[in-house]
Amino acid sequence: MTSFPKIRPAVEKFRAALARRKEAKDRSHRRGVSESTSSSLGVKNVNAPIPPSPWGLPVEIQIKIFGYCDTTDFYRLKLVCKSFNALLLLNEHEIVRQYLRQRRHGTLPSPLDEKRTYTRNPEDDMVLLSDLFPPSKSAKGGHLYTFRYLHELRSRQKQCSKLCYYLADRVMDRFMQTEQVFLRSSFPVKKTERSAMIKRGKTSIWFRLAPLMYYVMYFLQSFASARREHTNLLLRAHESGQLSVPVPAETRRKMYRKLQTQILREPPFHNTAALVATHHCMHLLVSLIRYTMAADTEIDDSWILSLLMWSPFTRIMEYFSAEIGDGGNQRMQRKDFMYNFHRDMTAHEKDHMNSLIFGPANGDTDRSVRDLWFDAASVEMELRKASPHHVETVWTWNGMPIVLGCPDCRPAPGWRA
């Protein structure tokens, strides 16, 4: 028989194992009681399993989620926490591309070409706008898809939309002033129907003009860029002794006409339908500016040329906002517009390079608004045999048409805006 001293170590190990097992059961029991007590008292349990975090989502899914945000949300999200800021900065390129794909039906901005056509549907606004104003090219190749680019796109869209709303408001205001007999006979008692007709007319004209205003903005900015580049070329020619200055006003007018013609013969104006529609929009814009002036005085439209040619696009919007009183204090709005417009003209007059090449800015008094767009577009439409052409018809109430057109349009039934 084996003596006890020999088996004593094995017995002690067995007892220690039993003690450890019992101690583990006691700890488990105490933890269960503690968790039930904490949950009943509403105390957070630090040992509870951590819920899944949104940061654990794949980056591809996070990018798709951010693609549904508005352009103003990205800058606010950067201020939420460092994690958001780091995520947005790291994936800015892909987030912007995803944002554009979702609003361009799966495509990205592409260069304008002769085969591409655009619709006027509101859901296609971003397609047209981002193709007209694509992102800047990177020095390393490709394009710079940044939040700044999205902000600029959204700003352009808002400016055009707001200006179209003002134009629609002025069209219906002129309609009410000139067609009072029609309004009294059609709505003798029910003023609510008259208000509904006016509201529907504004909305219809507003949405009809929105895509056309993108073309107007594109032309004005393209012409401004072409003028700057052409002035730089003339300056280099003058410095090399190949050009005598100042350039006569008539020669400058021919130069500018040639620059405009080059723009009109390239996409998107290579499409005759787009050219004619933009011509109607420009004609409406200028006619409504004239309409806001005093009717009993002779209008000097050279200031309209300056407004469209030398001031930024936002100044046109400021003019109509001040005319309508959209901001509340109409007197202050008009004062601010006049101050800003005067500042634009002063900056143009003090442009040293422009004064060196073309002489003083106030020296050319024989100017007309037709020097911008209208003469060049009329000649181009004649060459394409697009005159006369059809009007733009907007249906407002019970089949009543409002006609947007120009002097070269074919006669059509409806009220001419």
Short mmCIF file of C-alpha atoms in Angstrom, two decimals:
data_model
loop_
_atom_site.label_atom_id
_atom_site.label_comp_id
_atom_site.label_asym_id
_atom_site.label_seq_id
_atom_site.Cartn_x
_atom_site.Cartn_y
_atom_site.Cartn_z
CA MET A 1 0.00 0.00 0.00
CA THR A 2 1.22 3.42 -0.89
CA SER A 3 2.07 5.63 2.05
CA PHE A 4 0.17 8.97 2.54
CA PRO A 5 3.22 11.20 2.22
CA LYS A 6 3.64 10.03 -1.35
CA ILE A 7 0.09 10.87 -2.44
CA ARG A 8 -0.19 14.12 -0.42
CA PRO A 9 0.96 16.47 -3.27
CA ALA A 10 -1.67 15.02 -5.63
CA VAL A 11 -4.39 15.49 -3.00
CA GLU A 12 -3.41 19.11 -2.42
CA LYS A 13 -3.50 19.82 -6.18
CA PHE A 14 -6.98 18.28 -6.39
CA ARG A 15 -8.22 20.36 -3.44
CA ALA A 16 -6.77 23.53 -5.00
CA ALA A 17 -8.55 22.80 -8.28
CA LEU A 18 -11.86 22.34 -6.44
CA ALA A 19 -11.32 25.61 -4.57
CA ARG A 20 -10.59 27.52 -7.77
CA ARG A 21 -13.71 26.10 -9.42
CA LYS A 22 -15.86 27.08 -6.44
CA GLU A 23 -14.36 30.58 -6.38
CA ALA A 24 -15.08 31.02 -10.09
CA LYS A 25 -18.72 30.06 -9.55
CA ASP A 26 -19.01 32.54 -6.69
CA ARG A 27 -17.57 35.38 -8.83
CA SER A 28 -19.95 34.55 -11.67
CA HIS A 29 -22.91 34.59 -9.29
CA ARG A 30 -21.89 37.92 -7.75
CA ARG A 31 -21.45 39.48 -11.24
CA GLY A 32 -24.92 38.33 -12.31
CA VAL A 33 -26.49 39.84 -9.21
CA SER A 34 -24.57 43.10 -9.75
CA GLU A 35 -25.66 43.39 -13.40
CA SER A 36 -29.31 42.79 -12.55
CA THR A 37 -29.14 45.35 -9.77
CA SER A 38 -27.39 47.95 -11.97
CA SER A 39 -29.88 47.51 -14.80
CA SER A 40 -32.79 47.89 -12.40
CA LEU A 41 -31.27 51.10 -11.02
CA GLY A 42 -30.48 52.51 -14.51
CA VAL A 43 -26.71 52.40 -13.90
CA LYS A 44 -24.52 51.78 -16.96
CA ASN A 45 -22.58 48.53 -16.76
CA VAL A 46 -18.97 49.03 -17.79
CA ASN A 47 -18.57 45.31 -18.43
CA ALA A 48 -21.49 45.18 -20.91
CA PRO A 49 -20.62 44.39 -24.53
CA ILE A 50 -19.87 47.53 -26.65
CA PRO A 51 -22.55 48.20 -29.31
CA PRO A 52 -21.43 48.26 -32.94
CA SER A 53 -19.97 51.65 -34.05
CA PRO A 54 -20.74 53.39 -37.36
CA TRP A 55 -16.98 53.84 -37.76
CA GLY A 56 -16.82 50.10 -38.21
CA LEU A 57 -18.72 50.35 -41.51
CA PRO A 58 -16.71 49.84 -44.67
CA VAL A 59 -15.39 53.08 -46.15
CA GLU A 60 -17.36 52.48 -49.36
CA ILE A 61 -20.66 52.49 -47.44
CA GLN A 62 -19.67 55.61 -45.49
CA ILE A 63 -18.91 57.40 -48.78
CA LYS A 64 -22.33 56.45 -50.17
CA ILE A 65 -24.00 57.78 -47.03
CA PHE A 66 -22.13 61.09 -47.25
CA GLY A 67 -23.16 61.30 -50.91
CA TYR A 68 -26.75 61.96 -49.81
CA CYS A 69 -25.75 65.03 -47.78
CA ASP A 70 -26.33 68.58 -48.97
CA THR A 71 -23.36 70.69 -49.97
CA THR A 72 -23.72 72.80 -46.82
CA ASP A 73 -23.63 69.72 -44.58
CA PHE A 74 -20.01 68.82 -45.26
CA TYR A 75 -18.57 71.91 -43.56
CA ARG A 76 -20.87 71.43 -40.57
CA LEU A 77 -19.92 67.77 -40.25
CA LYS A 78 -16.25 68.75 -40.15
CA LEU A 79 -16.98 70.66 -36.95
CA VAL A 80 -18.71 67.75 -35.21
CA CYS A 81 -15.59 65.89 -34.13
CA LYS A 82 -12.07 65.06 -35.22
CA SER A 83 -13.16 61.69 -36.58
CA PHE A 84 -15.68 63.28 -38.95
CA ASN A 85 -13.16 65.89 -40.03
CA ALA A 86 -10.48 63.27 -40.70
CA LEU A 87 -12.89 61.01 -42.57
CA LEU A 88 -14.18 63.82 -44.80
CA LEU A 89 -10.73 65.17 -45.59
CA LEU A 90 -9.33 61.72 -46.34
CA ASN A 91 -12.19 60.74 -48.67
CA GLU A 92 -13.12 64.19 -50.07
CA HIS A 93 -12.39 63.20 -53.67
CA GLU A 94 -14.53 60.06 -53.57
CA ILE A 95 -17.37 61.69 -51.61
CA VAL A 96 -17.68 64.50 -54.16
CA ARG A 97 -17.64 62.02 -57.03
CA GLN A 98 -20.35 59.97 -55.29
CA TYR A 99 -22.41 63.13 -54.71
CA LEU A 100 -22.26 63.98 -58.42
CA ARG A 101 -23.02 60.43 -59.55
CA GLN A 102 -26.19 60.35 -57.47
CA ARG A 103 -27.42 63.60 -59.04
CA ARG A 104 -26.21 62.88 -62.57
CA HIS A 105 -27.80 59.46 -62.93
CA GLY A 106 -24.53 57.62 -62.41
CA THR A 107 -22.23 59.81 -64.54
CA LEU A 108 -19.54 62.41 -63.87
CA PRO A 109 -18.95 65.82 -65.53
CA SER A 110 -17.59 65.40 -69.04
CA PRO A 111 -16.28 67.85 -71.65
CA LEU A 112 -18.84 69.54 -73.86
CA ASP A 113 -18.96 68.00 -77.31
CA GLU A 114 -21.10 68.20 -80.41
CA LYS A 115 -22.85 64.87 -79.79
CA ARG A 116 -24.17 65.70 -76.34
CA THR A 117 -27.68 67.08 -75.87
CA TYR A 118 -29.46 68.13 -72.69
CA THR A 119 -33.04 68.12 -71.49
CA ARG A 120 -34.78 70.88 -69.56
CA ASN A 121 -36.14 68.57 -66.88
CA PRO A 122 -35.48 69.82 -63.33
CA GLU A 123 -33.88 66.50 -62.36
CA ASP A 124 -31.26 67.05 -65.09
CA ASP A 125 -30.19 70.51 -63.91
CA MET A 126 -27.04 69.19 -62.25
CA VAL A 127 -26.05 67.34 -65.44
CA LEU A 128 -26.14 70.53 -67.52
CA LEU A 129 -24.64 72.77 -64.84
CA SER A 130 -21.70 70.51 -63.98
CA ASP A 131 -20.89 69.96 -67.67
CA LEU A 132 -20.92 73.72 -68.32
CA PHE A 133 -18.76 74.33 -65.25
CA PRO A 134 -16.58 71.22 -64.75
CA PRO A 135 -14.05 70.87 -61.91
CA SER A 136 -10.58 72.32 -62.36
CA LYS A 137 -7.87 70.12 -63.78
CA SER A 138 -5.17 68.84 -61.48
CA ALA A 139 -1.49 69.35 -62.23
CA LYS A 140 -1.02 65.63 -61.63
CA GLY A 141 -3.76 64.71 -64.09
CA GLY A 142 -7.48 64.23 -63.63
CA HIS A 143 -9.81 66.73 -61.99
CA LEU A 144 -10.05 68.30 -58.54
CA TYR A 145 -13.29 67.03 -57.02
CA THR A 146 -13.47 69.12 -53.85
CA PHE A 147 -16.15 70.41 -51.49
CA ARG A 148 -15.28 73.89 -52.76
CA TYR A 149 -16.27 72.82 -56.27
CA LEU A 150 -19.63 71.54 -55.00
CA HIS A 151 -20.15 74.82 -53.14
CA GLU A 152 -19.47 76.81 -56.33
CA LEU A 153 -21.89 74.63 -58.32
CA ARG A 154 -24.59 75.07 -55.71
CA SER A 155 -23.96 78.83 -55.60
CA ARG A 156 -24.37 79.10 -59.38
CA GLN A 157 -27.55 77.06 -59.24
CA LYS A 158 -29.02 79.29 -56.53
CA GLN A 159 -28.10 82.48 -58.39
CA CYS A 160 -29.72 81.32 -61.62
CA SER A 161 -32.79 79.99 -59.84
CA LYS A 162 -33.26 83.22 -57.90
CA LEU A 163 -32.84 85.38 -60.99
CA CYS A 164 -35.36 83.24 -62.91
CA TYR A 165 -37.82 83.66 -60.07
CA TYR A 166 -37.43 87.44 -60.26
CA LEU A 167 -37.92 87.40 -64.03
CA ALA A 168 -41.05 85.26 -63.68
CA ASP A 169 -42.38 87.69 -61.09
CA ARG A 170 -41.81 90.66 -63.42
CA VAL A 171 -43.44 88.82 -66.34
CA MET A 172 -46.60 88.15 -64.36
CA ASP A 173 -46.54 91.69 -62.96
CA ARG A 174 -46.47 93.09 -66.50
CA PHE A 175 -49.23 90.66 -67.48
CA MET A 176 -51.44 91.94 -64.67
CA GLN A 177 -50.74 95.56 -65.67
CA THR A 178 -51.55 95.08 -69.36
CA GLU A 179 -54.33 92.47 -69.20
CA GLN A 180 -56.64 93.91 -66.56
CA VAL A 181 -59.69 93.50 -68.80
CA PHE A 182 -58.93 89.80 -69.24
CA LEU A 183 -58.44 89.34 -65.50
CA ARG A 184 -61.71 91.10 -64.62
CA SER A 185 -63.67 89.11 -67.19
CA SER A 186 -62.07 85.76 -66.35
CA PHE A 187 -62.05 86.21 -62.56
CA PRO A 188 -64.85 88.67 -61.79
CA VAL A 189 -65.45 87.48 -58.23
CA LYS A 190 -63.08 84.68 -57.24
CA LYS A 191 -59.84 86.40 -56.33
CA THR A 192 -58.44 83.10 -55.06
CA GLU A 193 -58.51 81.72 -58.61
CA ARG A 194 -56.77 84.83 -59.88
CA SER A 195 -54.06 84.42 -57.26
CA ALA A 196 -53.73 80.74 -58.16
CA MET A 197 -53.36 81.65 -61.84
CA ILE A 198 -50.62 84.18 -61.06
CA LYS A 199 -48.82 81.71 -58.81
CA ARG A 200 -48.99 78.95 -61.40
CA GLY A 201 -47.76 81.32 -64.09
CA LYS A 202 -44.74 82.33 -61.99
CA THR A 203 -43.88 78.71 -61.28
CA SER A 204 -44.21 77.62 -64.91
CA ILE A 205 -42.04 80.47 -66.22
CA TRP A 206 -39.54 79.97 -63.40
CA PHE A 207 -38.91 76.32 -64.22
CA ARG A 208 -38.89 77.02 -67.96
CA LEU A 209 -36.16 79.65 -67.63
CA ALA A 210 -33.89 77.85 -65.13
CA PRO A 211 -31.86 75.70 -67.58
CA LEU A 212 -31.68 78.58 -70.07
CA MET A 213 -30.16 80.85 -67.44
CA TYR A 214 -27.30 78.36 -67.06
CA TYR A 215 -26.47 79.01 -70.73
CA VAL A 216 -26.64 82.77 -70.16
CA MET A 217 -24.27 82.54 -67.19
CA TYR A 218 -21.92 80.31 -69.18
CA PHE A 219 -21.82 82.77 -72.08
CA LEU A 220 -21.21 85.83 -69.90
CA GLN A 221 -18.40 84.15 -67.97
CA SER A 222 -16.85 82.60 -71.08
CA PHE A 223 -16.89 85.98 -72.82
CA ALA A 224 -15.29 87.63 -69.77
CA SER A 225 -12.49 85.03 -69.80
CA ALA A 226 -12.02 85.44 -73.56
CA ARG A 227 -11.73 89.23 -73.16
CA ARG A 228 -9.04 88.89 -70.51
CA GLU A 229 -7.01 86.45 -72.61
CA HIS A 230 -7.38 88.65 -75.70
CA THR A 231 -6.28 91.75 -73.78
CA ASN A 232 -3.18 89.88 -72.58
CA LEU A 233 -2.35 88.96 -76.18
CA LEU A 234 -2.74 92.59 -77.27
CA LEU A 235 -0.53 93.72 -74.39
CA ARG A 236 2.26 91.36 -75.45
CA ALA A 237 1.88 92.56 -79.04
CA HIS A 238 2.15 96.18 -77.85
CA GLU A 239 5.23 95.44 -75.76
CA SER A 240 6.91 93.81 -78.76
CA GLY A 241 6.15 96.86 -80.93
CA GLN A 242 3.61 95.09 -83.15
CA LEU A 243 0.55 97.05 -81.99
CA SER A 244 -0.10 100.76 -81.67
CA VAL A 245 -2.37 101.85 -78.86
CA PRO A 246 -5.00 102.85 -78.01
CA VAL A 247 -7.08 100.51 -80.17
CA PRO A 248 -10.01 102.42 -81.77
CA ALA A 249 -13.47 101.77 -80.34
CA GLU A 250 -14.77 100.34 -83.62
CA THR A 251 -11.84 97.93 -83.85
CA ARG A 252 -12.46 96.82 -80.28
CA ARG A 253 -16.12 96.26 -81.08
CA LYS A 254 -15.16 94.02 -84.01
CA MET A 255 -12.70 92.11 -81.82
CA TYR A 256 -15.36 91.48 -79.20
CA ARG A 257 -17.84 90.43 -81.88
CA LYS A 258 -15.33 87.87 -83.16
CA LEU A 259 -14.79 86.49 -79.65
CA GLN A 260 -18.53 86.09 -79.16
CA THR A 261 -18.91 84.36 -82.51
CA GLN A 262 -16.23 81.85 -81.55
CA ILE A 263 -18.12 81.04 -78.35
CA LEU A 264 -21.41 80.64 -80.20
CA ARG A 265 -19.89 78.20 -82.69
CA GLU A 266 -18.60 75.89 -79.97
CA PRO A 267 -20.56 73.58 -77.63
CA PRO A 268 -23.09 74.02 -76.18
CA PHE A 269 -24.22 76.76 -78.61
CA HIS A 270 -23.34 74.63 -81.63
CA ASN A 271 -26.81 73.18 -80.97
CA THR A 272 -29.16 75.58 -82.76
CA ALA A 273 -32.04 74.84 -80.39
CA ALA A 274 -29.88 75.82 -77.41
CA LEU A 275 -28.74 78.97 -79.23
CA VAL A 276 -32.30 80.07 -80.02
CA ALA A 277 -33.59 79.30 -76.52
CA THR A 278 -30.73 81.25 -74.93
CA HIS A 279 -31.43 84.13 -77.32
CA HIS A 280 -35.02 84.23 -76.05
CA CYS A 281 -33.82 84.21 -72.44
CA MET A 282 -31.38 87.08 -73.08
CA HIS A 283 -34.10 89.04 -74.87
CA LEU A 284 -36.46 88.56 -71.91
CA LEU A 285 -33.76 89.58 -69.43
CA VAL A 286 -32.96 92.85 -71.21
CA SER A 287 -36.60 93.69 -71.93
CA LEU A 288 -37.50 93.27 -68.26
CA ILE A 289 -34.62 95.52 -67.20
CA ARG A 290 -35.99 98.13 -69.58
CA TYR A 291 -39.50 97.53 -68.24
CA THR A 292 -38.39 98.41 -64.72
CA MET A 293 -37.16 101.81 -65.91
CA ALA A 294 -39.39 104.86 -66.33
CA ALA A 295 -41.56 104.36 -69.38
CA ASP A 296 -41.92 108.08 -70.17
CA THR A 297 -38.19 108.69 -70.61
CA GLU A 298 -35.78 107.66 -73.30
CA ILE A 299 -33.73 104.71 -72.07
CA ASP A 300 -29.97 104.73 -72.46
CA ASP A 301 -29.28 101.01 -72.56
CA SER A 302 -25.50 101.44 -72.43
CA TRP A 303 -25.71 101.00 -68.65
CA ILE A 304 -27.47 97.66 -69.25
CA LEU A 305 -24.48 96.65 -71.36
CA SER A 306 -22.19 97.64 -68.48
CA LEU A 307 -24.31 95.67 -66.01
CA LEU A 308 -24.13 92.50 -68.12
CA MET A 309 -20.55 92.95 -69.30
CA TRP A 310 -18.48 94.40 -66.48
CA SER A 311 -20.36 93.49 -63.30
CA PRO A 312 -20.49 89.98 -61.82
CA PHE A 313 -23.56 87.84 -62.40
CA THR A 314 -24.75 88.42 -58.85
CA ARG A 315 -25.19 92.13 -59.60
CA ILE A 316 -28.02 91.35 -62.05
CA MET A 317 -29.76 89.40 -59.32
CA GLU A 318 -29.24 92.28 -56.87
CA TYR A 319 -30.84 94.68 -59.34
CA PHE A 320 -34.09 92.70 -59.61
CA SER A 321 -34.13 91.95 -55.89
CA ALA A 322 -33.94 95.69 -55.20
CA GLU A 323 -36.60 96.40 -57.82
CA ILE A 324 -39.02 93.89 -56.32
CA GLY A 325 -38.13 94.63 -52.71
CA ASP A 326 -37.44 90.98 -51.96
CA GLY A 327 -35.12 91.78 -49.05
CA GLY A 328 -37.56 93.95 -47.11
CA ASN A 329 -36.09 97.47 -47.17
CA GLN A 330 -36.36 98.35 -50.85
CA ARG A 331 -34.74 101.75 -50.46
CA MET A 332 -31.64 100.30 -48.80
CA GLN A 333 -31.45 97.54 -51.39
CA ARG A 334 -31.47 100.05 -54.23
CA LYS A 335 -28.83 102.10 -52.46
CA ASP A 336 -26.63 99.02 -51.99
CA PHE A 337 -27.05 98.05 -55.63
CA MET A 338 -26.09 101.51 -56.87
CA TYR A 339 -23.05 101.53 -54.58
CA ASN A 340 -21.90 98.08 -55.75
CA PHE A 341 -22.56 98.88 -59.41
CA HIS A 342 -20.61 102.14 -59.13
CA ARG A 343 -17.76 100.22 -57.53
CA ASP A 344 -17.76 97.77 -60.46
CA MET A 345 -17.57 100.58 -62.98
CA THR A 346 -14.84 102.36 -61.03
CA ALA A 347 -12.77 99.19 -60.95
CA HIS A 348 -13.23 98.82 -64.71
CA GLU A 349 -12.21 102.42 -65.37
CA LYS A 350 -9.10 102.02 -63.20
CA ASP A 351 -8.03 98.82 -64.94
CA HIS A 352 -4.57 99.92 -66.06
CA MET A 353 -4.03 97.21 -68.67
CA ASN A 354 -7.44 97.74 -70.25
CA SER A 355 -6.96 101.53 -70.32
CA LEU A 356 -3.52 101.14 -71.89
CA ILE A 357 -4.81 98.99 -74.75
CA PHE A 358 -8.22 100.55 -75.39
CA GLY A 359 -7.94 104.02 -73.89
CA PRO A 360 -10.15 105.50 -71.14
CA ALA A 361 -13.21 103.41 -70.37
CA ASN A 362 -15.51 106.44 -70.49
CA GLY A 363 -14.25 107.48 -73.92
CA ASP A 364 -16.56 105.16 -75.87
CA THR A 365 -20.01 106.72 -75.68
CA ASP A 366 -21.49 105.01 -78.74
CA ARG A 367 -22.33 101.73 -77.07
CA SER A 368 -25.44 99.58 -77.25
CA VAL A 369 -26.65 96.49 -75.45
CA ARG A 370 -26.77 94.78 -78.83
CA ASP A 371 -22.97 94.70 -78.77
CA LEU A 372 -23.31 91.88 -76.24
CA TRP A 373 -24.81 88.66 -77.60
CA PHE A 374 -27.60 90.05 -79.78
CA ASP A 375 -25.74 91.12 -82.93
CA ALA A 376 -23.46 88.07 -82.90
CA ALA A 377 -26.35 85.68 -82.18
CA SER A 378 -28.56 87.22 -84.89
CA VAL A 379 -25.84 86.79 -87.51
CA GLU A 380 -25.19 83.23 -86.38
CA MET A 381 -28.89 82.31 -86.57
CA GLU A 382 -29.07 83.79 -90.06
CA LEU A 383 -26.12 81.67 -91.16
CA ARG A 384 -27.79 78.55 -89.75
CA LYS A 385 -31.09 79.50 -91.39
CA ALA A 386 -32.71 79.55 -87.95
CA SER A 387 -34.62 82.80 -88.50
CA PRO A 388 -37.54 82.99 -88.25
CA HIS A 389 -38.02 80.37 -85.55
CA HIS A 390 -40.64 79.19 -83.07
CA VAL A 391 -41.42 80.87 -79.77
CA GLU A 392 -41.13 79.42 -76.27
CA THR A 393 -44.66 78.75 -75.03
CA VAL A 394 -45.50 78.51 -71.33
CA TRP A 395 -48.97 77.24 -70.40
CA THR A 396 -50.35 78.84 -67.27
CA TRP A 397 -54.10 78.54 -66.69
CA ASN A 398 -56.81 76.69 -68.63
CA GLY A 399 -54.71 76.58 -71.79
CA MET A 400 -53.74 80.27 -71.69
CA PRO A 401 -50.24 80.59 -73.25
CA ILE A 402 -47.55 83.09 -72.34
CA VAL A 403 -45.07 83.47 -75.18
CA LEU A 404 -41.33 84.01 -74.68
CA GLY A 405 -39.61 85.08 -77.87
CA CYS A 406 -37.83 87.75 -79.87
CA PRO A 407 -38.52 89.91 -82.97
CA ASP A 408 -37.31 87.04 -85.19
CA CYS A 409 -39.97 84.61 -83.95
CA ARG A 410 -42.87 83.41 -86.05
CA PRO A 411 -46.30 84.77 -85.05
CA ALA A 412 -47.91 82.60 -82.40
CA PRO A 413 -51.08 82.86 -80.30
CA GLY A 414 -50.60 83.96 -76.72
CA TRP A 415 -49.54 86.89 -74.61
CA ARG A 416 -46.03 88.09 -75.52
CA ALA A 417 -43.84 88.52 -72.44
#
